[in-house]
Amino acid sequence: MTVPGRRSSTFTMLLRSGFTDPSAAARLLESDALAPVRTDPVLLDALGATADPDLALRGLVRLAEAQPAGERPGLLDTLVSSKPLRDRLLGVLGASEALADHLARHPRDWHALVTYEAADLHPGLAEFEQGLAEAHDPVALRVAYRRCLLSIAARDVCGTIDVAQTAAELADLATATLRAALRIATAAAPEDAARCRLAVIAMGKCGGNELNYVSDVDVIFVAEAAQAANAANAANTANGGNGGTTNSTADESKALQAATRLASHLMRICSETTVEGSIWPVDANLRPEGRNGPLVRTLSSHLAYYQRWAKTWEFQALLKARAVAGDPDLGAAYIDAINPLVWQAAERENFVADVQQMRRRVVDNIPASQVDRELKLGPGGLRDVEFAVQLLQLVHGRSDATLRSGTTLDALHALAAGGYVGRADAAQLNDAYRFLRAMEHRIQLHRLRRTHLVPEDEADLRRLGRSLGLRTEPVVELNKAWRRHATVVRRLHEKLFYRPLLDAVAQLAPGETRLSPRAAGQRLEALGYADPAAALRHLEALASGVTRKAAIQRTLLPVMLGWFADSADPDAGLLGFRKVSDALGKTPWYLRLLRDEGAAAENLARVLSAGRLAPDLLMRAPEAVALLGDPEGLQPRTHEALEQEVLAAVGRADSAEAAVTAARGVRRRELFRTAAADIIASYGTEDSPAEEDHGTLVDRVGRAVSDLTAATVAGALRAAVRDQWGDTLPTRFAVIGVGRFGGHELGYGSDADVLFVHEPREGVDEQEAAKAAQAVIAEMRRLLQLPTADPPLLIDADLRPEGRSGPLVRTLASYAAYYRRWSLTWESQALLRAAPVAGDPDLGRRFIDLIDPLRYPSGGLDDDAVREIRRLKARMESERLPRGADPTLHTKLGRGGLSDVEWTVQLLQMRHAWTEPALRTTRTREALAAARTAGLIPAEEAQILDEAWVLATRVRNAVMLVRGRAGDTFPTEARELGAVGRYLGYAEGTVGEMLDDYRRTTRRARAVVDDFFYAG
């Protein structure tokens, strides 16, 4: 009977020792299996030092109970008398439930811990091969594998070996296991083994000598016909036989079949699950063509594939290739043959973009609920370190063989030693990687399951923290350390590429190794810079010196270079940044803006590298960069606010020229605001992904540019009137926007399509009034097209009655007479998007009242009018498309483009707006939505037309942003086409997909047009 006071004392002692369930622990200590040692304080202290004392005690009791008769005393005596063994055994039992289960099934396997009891004795490949030598069947191999794994885990949890040595030993054990599995497969099919030479090439972490406790072991199989068969073929050829080639081909085919059977058997031996569990899956999906390709190929077949078809990521994977089992000569020949291809991969087009895109794809495929717990694949995880290191290896390993290691930490050390990575950065990354790998190891060790997710359960986190030496507050300390190291990885992931580029052109701290100009050029070229020499000159100008400006720019440039490299034209981005910095570098607010406003620097980088228009606008007034740091700076301003500012600027000017110069200055700044907001929303930033609703973007740009154009026209009108007539023109005068202008759908490169209307004031002669109106128009056009640094605004009045043959301006009465007597259907159609934009508001309203009956005819259109519209559209399609233009890619006149959609919508308006008031709008998308709501067009077809119209509009906007001049079709120059693709949301190297998507979208739209315009 246990004395109550003693029970309380034991409970308190167990609690202090780290047991979370002292009552259960006390009962276990009463077990007969521990009778000789249950009161030994050494044992209790040792249990309390484990990651999970409760788990360790349960495992120890199970192990003691499972000992064969007469062997338990030996276990217990050794346990209390040998500290190294005690620490290792209890350490494993407290960290791994799976290995405790193994020891309970195989109670004599604890002796494996005695073999390497000396702290300085570490098993290698030879020792593991010896440990597996007696395994002649799959089950025996699994048991022997776990026994060897036990010895690694025991030294790992006790800190006898570090995380890198643990990973290396796990890779050695995997190599020995593959050899043993091949030996078993060969013994089962000696005739297959005699027919072929088979080599097993380890890939991934096994190939890199940095394996996890539980991981797929990635392999590639290569085979050749056996030497005897080759010799027979050679003899046959020497004897003049004509069947040599045929026999050789047949022998190779049979050899590959035999090798495939052996390889498949090897994979089953390792992967199949029994009561002993499985060893690990053998994954051969990194082979040429992946799972769709043959499991085994000849060496020549491998080379043919890699030389012709392989993708960049496949060469990245081959960086870790290592021959581990099977025919050693064939394995060595394979490695020798592929190595030159691996180290030429950085010369491939879009090399860096391919690697980074693969990384982004991995992150994007992580379930949202798991991304914050993903230790390997998430942002700031292990894969970030590995990808960064591999990318730098492939770039610089071409000319520096010291970098050609498949082991991440060894490669990182070599990169630092060669000056390719800063020493301080490399040290931080090394520490972070080791900690994250140690977490990964201990998470997997618990149940020997393949996982990279940090557990959520409090008990699991406590065990994990304690296993890493965090004992005061294990959970709090673990989370804090994990987040700190992940933050370091995120911060350094991009900095690794770019910081040494600055060191190559700036003064270094003593002892630091400088990246050579050649290596710097290689890196810049690999990152997408077309002129590395010029880029280095820009970097030197930006980062050299001891000024505050240079210091701040040295801090900013590593991440900005990454943003530039993420664009279609990194060179333009870097050049633009230098120009802006040269213009504003001595301005305190500029440096403060980039340093302190988190989004400003990234926004600037995106804008400078997206094309010519926005940088050109910015360079004419660099102070507009302040807009990029203001949370409200990228919001479009209202028409009222713009007009008020423009008219105020005009009122302060001394002359008409100065007035319109001021108005055009406002227009330039606001165009930059709109373009910058559009680019940033389309590209996205680290904190704000690209906006999904492209229709919203299009509407925002159209409304902003149209409002800005209207304000500028109003300013030019005010300046022209004031210069000749003072405050009052002899005639009332209004400007009516038509086409895209009236529809609030202007793009960056659109002209301002207008009609001019006037009405003589009381007592003013009509001829005098007309003369004044003509003079005002001429002066407005002159002022808006004066050669200055600002983009001109072209006013186009060709949609007026009688076109270019008719008078430039008419009175309201003249318009009424013309429309009553002479107006054609197409002119009524053109008026569908007419809206007042400047001048006398009352006159503008009366003009709209005049034209409403024409554009929304009572009773709709008769059949003759419909046929006239259709004929005119067909004629336009055949005559106006530029010669040589691809009709499937012309955004305005091509198949399913803007004209197709707009004419279809306008026909619906003219036929039905008299009964559907919602159709009485100048805006295409609003009218289309109203037609859908009214049931005039099915929702699916309306959606198809809307998508095509939005896409075509975005392409036109993109062309103007990229080229700085308007265009109705995709650019032909590769870099410009790529920039259009990036604006539209396509990754680098996917312009073919972009063009296919455009053709598919517009083809579907044309089918709707055929149904609702031509046949409806």
GROMACS .gro file of C-alpha atoms in nm, residues 12-242:
model
  231
   12THR     CA    1   0.517   1.665  -0.706
   13MET     CA    2   0.852   1.519  -0.810
   14LEU     CA    3   0.709   1.389  -1.138
   15LEU     CA    4   0.543   1.720  -1.211
   16ARG     CA    5   0.871   1.903  -1.158
   17SER     CA    6   1.047   1.654  -1.385
   18GLY     CA    7   0.830   1.752  -1.680
   19PHE     CA    8   0.560   1.483  -1.672
   20THR     CA    9   0.225   1.620  -1.784
   21ASP     CA   10   0.029   1.326  -1.638
   22PRO     CA   11   0.199   1.251  -1.304
   23SER     CA   12  -0.075   1.009  -1.194
   24ALA     CA   13  -0.029   0.785  -1.499
   25ALA     CA   14   0.348   0.813  -1.468
   26ALA     CA   15   0.334   0.705  -1.102
   27ARG     CA   16   0.131   0.398  -1.199
   28LEU     CA   17   0.379   0.308  -1.473
   29LEU     CA   18   0.670   0.340  -1.231
   30GLU     CA   19   0.495   0.080  -1.011
   31SER     CA   20   0.517  -0.170  -1.298
   32ASP     CA   21   0.696  -0.494  -1.218
   33ALA     CA   22   0.898  -0.448  -1.537
   34LEU     CA   23   1.084  -0.156  -1.373
   35ALA     CA   24   1.101  -0.301  -1.024
   36PRO     CA   25   1.484  -0.297  -0.988
   37VAL     CA   26   1.522   0.065  -1.099
   38ARG     CA   27   1.190   0.242  -1.028
   39THR     CA   28   1.330   0.433  -0.732
   40ASP     CA   29   1.664   0.516  -0.892
   41PRO     CA   30   1.680   0.901  -0.908
   42VAL     CA   31   1.913   0.879  -1.208
   43LEU     CA   32   1.635   0.717  -1.413
   44LEU     CA   33   1.378   0.980  -1.315
   45ASP     CA   34   1.616   1.264  -1.400
   46ALA     CA   35   1.695   1.103  -1.734
   47LEU     CA   36   1.325   1.064  -1.817
   48GLY     CA   37   1.266   1.427  -1.721
   49ALA     CA   38   1.535   1.537  -1.966
   50THR     CA   39   1.359   1.384  -2.267
   51ALA     CA   40   1.133   1.565  -2.513
   52ASP     CA   41   0.824   1.391  -2.370
   53PRO     CA   42   0.882   1.220  -2.034
   54ASP     CA   43   0.536   1.056  -2.037
   55LEU     CA   44   0.599   0.907  -2.383
   56ALA     CA   45   0.950   0.795  -2.282
   57LEU     CA   46   0.826   0.620  -1.970
   58ARG     CA   47   0.547   0.439  -2.157
   59GLY     CA   48   0.796   0.325  -2.419
   60LEU     CA   49   1.045   0.207  -2.156
   61VAL     CA   50   0.783  -0.001  -1.975
   62ARG     CA   51   0.675  -0.161  -2.305
   63LEU     CA   52   1.037  -0.236  -2.396
   64ALA     CA   53   1.115  -0.388  -2.056
   65GLU     CA   54   0.799  -0.599  -2.061
   66ALA     CA   55   0.883  -0.726  -2.411
   67GLN     CA   56   1.233  -0.846  -2.319
   68PRO     CA   57   1.290  -1.219  -2.362
   69ALA     CA   58   1.311  -1.424  -2.047
   70GLY     CA   59   1.623  -1.349  -1.850
   71GLU     CA   60   1.728  -1.048  -2.061
   72ARG     CA   61   1.539  -0.773  -1.878
   73PRO     CA   62   1.798  -0.734  -1.597
   74GLY     CA   63   2.069  -0.674  -1.856
   75LEU     CA   64   1.865  -0.393  -2.012
   76LEU     CA   65   1.790  -0.228  -1.678
   77ASP     CA   66   2.143  -0.262  -1.542
   78THR     CA   67   2.289  -0.110  -1.858
   79LEU     CA   68   2.025   0.161  -1.848
   80VAL     CA   69   2.128   0.290  -1.504
   81SER     CA   70   2.500   0.230  -1.535
   82SER     CA   71   2.571   0.371  -1.882
   83LYS     CA   72   2.478   0.736  -1.925
   84PRO     CA   73   2.537   0.746  -2.305
   85LEU     CA   74   2.309   0.448  -2.361
   86ARG     CA   75   2.049   0.578  -2.113
   87ASP     CA   76   2.036   0.917  -2.281
   88ARG     CA   77   2.008   0.767  -2.628
   89LEU     CA   78   1.746   0.508  -2.547
   90LEU     CA   79   1.526   0.736  -2.341
   91GLY     CA   80   1.584   1.020  -2.587
   92VAL     CA   81   1.446   0.808  -2.870
   93LEU     CA   82   1.155   0.681  -2.660
   94GLY     CA   83   1.065   1.037  -2.564
   95ALA     CA   84   1.076   1.167  -2.921
   96SER     CA   85   0.946   0.882  -3.138
   97GLU     CA   86   0.636   0.681  -3.075
   98ALA     CA   87   0.705   0.487  -3.396
   99LEU     CA   88   1.052   0.373  -3.288
  100ALA     CA   89   0.911   0.280  -2.946
  101ASP     CA   90   0.664   0.055  -3.129
  102HIS     CA   91   0.955  -0.098  -3.324
  103LEU     CA   92   1.146  -0.171  -3.003
  104ALA     CA   93   0.837  -0.330  -2.851
  105ARG     CA   94   0.812  -0.562  -3.153
  106HIS     CA   95   1.189  -0.626  -3.166
  107PRO     CA   96   1.303  -0.591  -2.805
  108ARG     CA   97   1.663  -0.696  -2.871
  109ASP     CA   98   1.719  -0.406  -3.114
  110TRP     CA   99   1.810  -0.174  -2.827
  111HIS     CA  100   2.155  -0.332  -2.852
  112ALA     CA  101   2.202  -0.133  -3.175
  113LEU     CA  102   2.245   0.172  -2.952
  114VAL     CA  103   2.545   0.017  -2.781
  115THR     CA  104   2.732  -0.030  -3.109
  116TYR     CA  105   2.790   0.342  -3.155
  117GLU     CA  106   2.800   0.437  -2.790
  118ALA     CA  107   3.126   0.630  -2.828
  119ALA     CA  108   3.041   0.990  -2.912
  120ASP     CA  109   3.302   1.011  -3.185
  121LEU     CA  110   3.196   0.699  -3.374
  122HIS     CA  111   2.954   0.771  -3.658
  123PRO     CA  112   2.833   0.501  -3.897
  124GLY     CA  113   2.869   0.555  -4.268
  125LEU     CA  114   2.763   0.379  -4.584
  126ALA     CA  115   2.984   0.075  -4.518
  127GLU     CA  116   2.844   0.026  -4.167
  128PHE     CA  117   2.486   0.056  -4.289
  129GLU     CA  118   2.549  -0.191  -4.569
  130GLN     CA  119   2.685  -0.428  -4.309
  131GLY     CA  120   2.378  -0.370  -4.093
  132LEU     CA  121   2.152  -0.467  -4.385
  133ALA     CA  122   2.367  -0.751  -4.516
  134GLU     CA  123   2.166  -1.030  -4.350
  135ALA     CA  124   1.833  -0.906  -4.488
  136HIS     CA  125   1.736  -1.147  -4.769
  137ASP     CA  126   1.366  -1.065  -4.799
  138PRO     CA  127   1.158  -0.746  -4.786
  139VAL     CA  128   1.032  -0.794  -4.431
  140ALA     CA  129   1.382  -0.857  -4.293
  141LEU     CA  130   1.503  -0.549  -4.481
  142ARG     CA  131   1.237  -0.332  -4.318
  143VAL     CA  132   1.334  -0.456  -3.972
  144ALA     CA  133   1.704  -0.404  -4.037
  145TYR     CA  134   1.635  -0.060  -4.179
  146ARG     CA  135   1.448   0.047  -3.863
  147ARG     CA  136   1.731  -0.091  -3.650
  148CYS     CA  137   1.981   0.126  -3.835
  149LEU     CA  138   1.743   0.420  -3.822
  150LEU     CA  139   1.723   0.376  -3.445
  151SER     CA  140   2.097   0.435  -3.411
  152ILE     CA  141   2.075   0.758  -3.617
  153ALA     CA  142   1.776   0.890  -3.425
  154ALA     CA  143   1.933   0.815  -3.088
  155ARG     CA  144   2.245   1.018  -3.160
  156ASP     CA  145   2.038   1.291  -3.323
  157VAL     CA  146   1.806   1.354  -3.027
  158CYS     CA  147   2.102   1.353  -2.788
  159GLY     CA  148   2.290   1.612  -2.992
  160THR     CA  149   2.582   1.380  -3.069
  161ILE     CA  150   2.537   1.467  -3.437
  162ASP     CA  151   2.404   1.789  -3.584
  163VAL     CA  152   2.120   1.823  -3.832
  164ALA     CA  153   2.351   1.814  -4.137
  165GLN     CA  154   2.523   1.495  -4.017
  166THR     CA  155   2.183   1.341  -3.942
  167ALA     CA  156   2.063   1.416  -4.294
  168ALA     CA  157   2.385   1.277  -4.443
  169GLU     CA  158   2.356   0.953  -4.245
  170LEU     CA  159   1.992   0.917  -4.347
  171ALA     CA  160   2.104   0.952  -4.711
  172ASP     CA  161   2.377   0.690  -4.655
  173LEU     CA  162   2.120   0.457  -4.500
  174ALA     CA  163   1.891   0.514  -4.798
  175THR     CA  164   2.178   0.433  -5.036
  176ALA     CA  165   2.252   0.111  -4.848
  177THR     CA  166   1.881   0.024  -4.852
  178LEU     CA  167   1.849   0.077  -5.229
  179ARG     CA  168   2.150  -0.149  -5.280
  180ALA     CA  169   2.000  -0.414  -5.052
  181ALA     CA  170   1.662  -0.391  -5.226
  182LEU     CA  171   1.831  -0.429  -5.566
  183ARG     CA  172   2.022  -0.727  -5.431
  184ILE     CA  173   1.694  -0.890  -5.323
  185ALA     CA  174   1.530  -0.811  -5.657
  186THR     CA  175   1.831  -0.952  -5.844
  187ALA     CA  176   1.823  -1.272  -5.640
  188ALA     CA  177   1.455  -1.314  -5.727
  189ALA     CA  178   1.518  -1.274  -6.102
  190PRO     CA  179   1.879  -1.369  -6.185
  191GLU     CA  180   1.796  -1.407  -6.554
  192ASP     CA  181   1.684  -1.044  -6.570
  193ALA     CA  182   1.997  -0.933  -6.388
  194ALA     CA  183   2.213  -1.124  -6.634
  195ARG     CA  184   2.049  -0.959  -6.931
  196CYS     CA  185   2.105  -0.594  -6.833
  197ARG     CA  186   2.319  -0.338  -6.656
  198LEU     CA  187   2.104  -0.125  -6.427
  199ALA     CA  188   2.212   0.189  -6.240
  200VAL     CA  189   2.007   0.373  -5.981
  201ILE     CA  190   2.054   0.751  -5.971
  202ALA     CA  191   1.942   0.924  -5.652
  203MET     CA  192   1.779   1.264  -5.692
  204GLY     CA  193   1.642   1.524  -5.455
  205LYS     CA  194   1.744   1.512  -5.091
  206CYS     CA  195   1.883   1.161  -5.117
  207GLY     CA  196   2.100   1.262  -5.409
  208GLY     CA  197   2.207   1.572  -5.216
  209ASN     CA  198   2.307   1.372  -4.906
  210GLU     CA  199   2.049   1.561  -4.699
  211LEU     CA  200   1.759   1.322  -4.653
  212ASN     CA  201   1.472   1.350  -4.405
  213TYR     CA  202   1.360   1.079  -4.166
  214VAL     CA  203   1.056   1.015  -4.381
  215SER     CA  204   1.068   1.128  -4.741
  216ASP     CA  205   1.008   0.991  -5.085
  217VAL     CA  206   1.340   0.876  -5.222
  218ASP     CA  207   1.357   1.022  -5.573
  219VAL     CA  208   1.541   0.811  -5.830
  220ILE     CA  209   1.607   0.776  -6.199
  221PHE     CA  210   1.685   0.441  -6.358
  222VAL     CA  211   1.928   0.399  -6.646
  223ALA     CA  212   2.008   0.067  -6.814
  224GLU     CA  213   2.207  -0.089  -7.095
  225ALA     CA  214   2.228  -0.438  -7.242
  226ALA     CA  215   2.470  -0.665  -7.058
  227GLN     CA  216   2.829  -0.679  -7.188
  228ALA     CA  217   2.790  -1.038  -7.298
  229ALA     CA  218   2.504  -0.949  -7.529
  230ASN     CA  219   2.700  -0.659  -7.672
  231ALA     CA  220   2.999  -0.887  -7.734
  232ALA     CA  221   2.778  -1.137  -7.916
  233ASN     CA  222   2.644  -0.863  -8.139
  234ALA     CA  223   2.996  -0.742  -8.214
  235ALA     CA  224   3.101  -1.096  -8.311
  236ASN     CA  225   2.795  -1.136  -8.531
  237THR     CA  226   2.880  -0.813  -8.715
  238ALA     CA  227   3.246  -0.917  -8.755
  239ASN     CA  228   3.135  -1.245  -8.913
  240GLY     CA  229   2.945  -1.056  -9.180
  241GLY     CA  230   2.600  -1.127  -9.047
  242ASN     CA  231   2.329  -0.893  -9.174
   0.00000   0.00000   0.00000
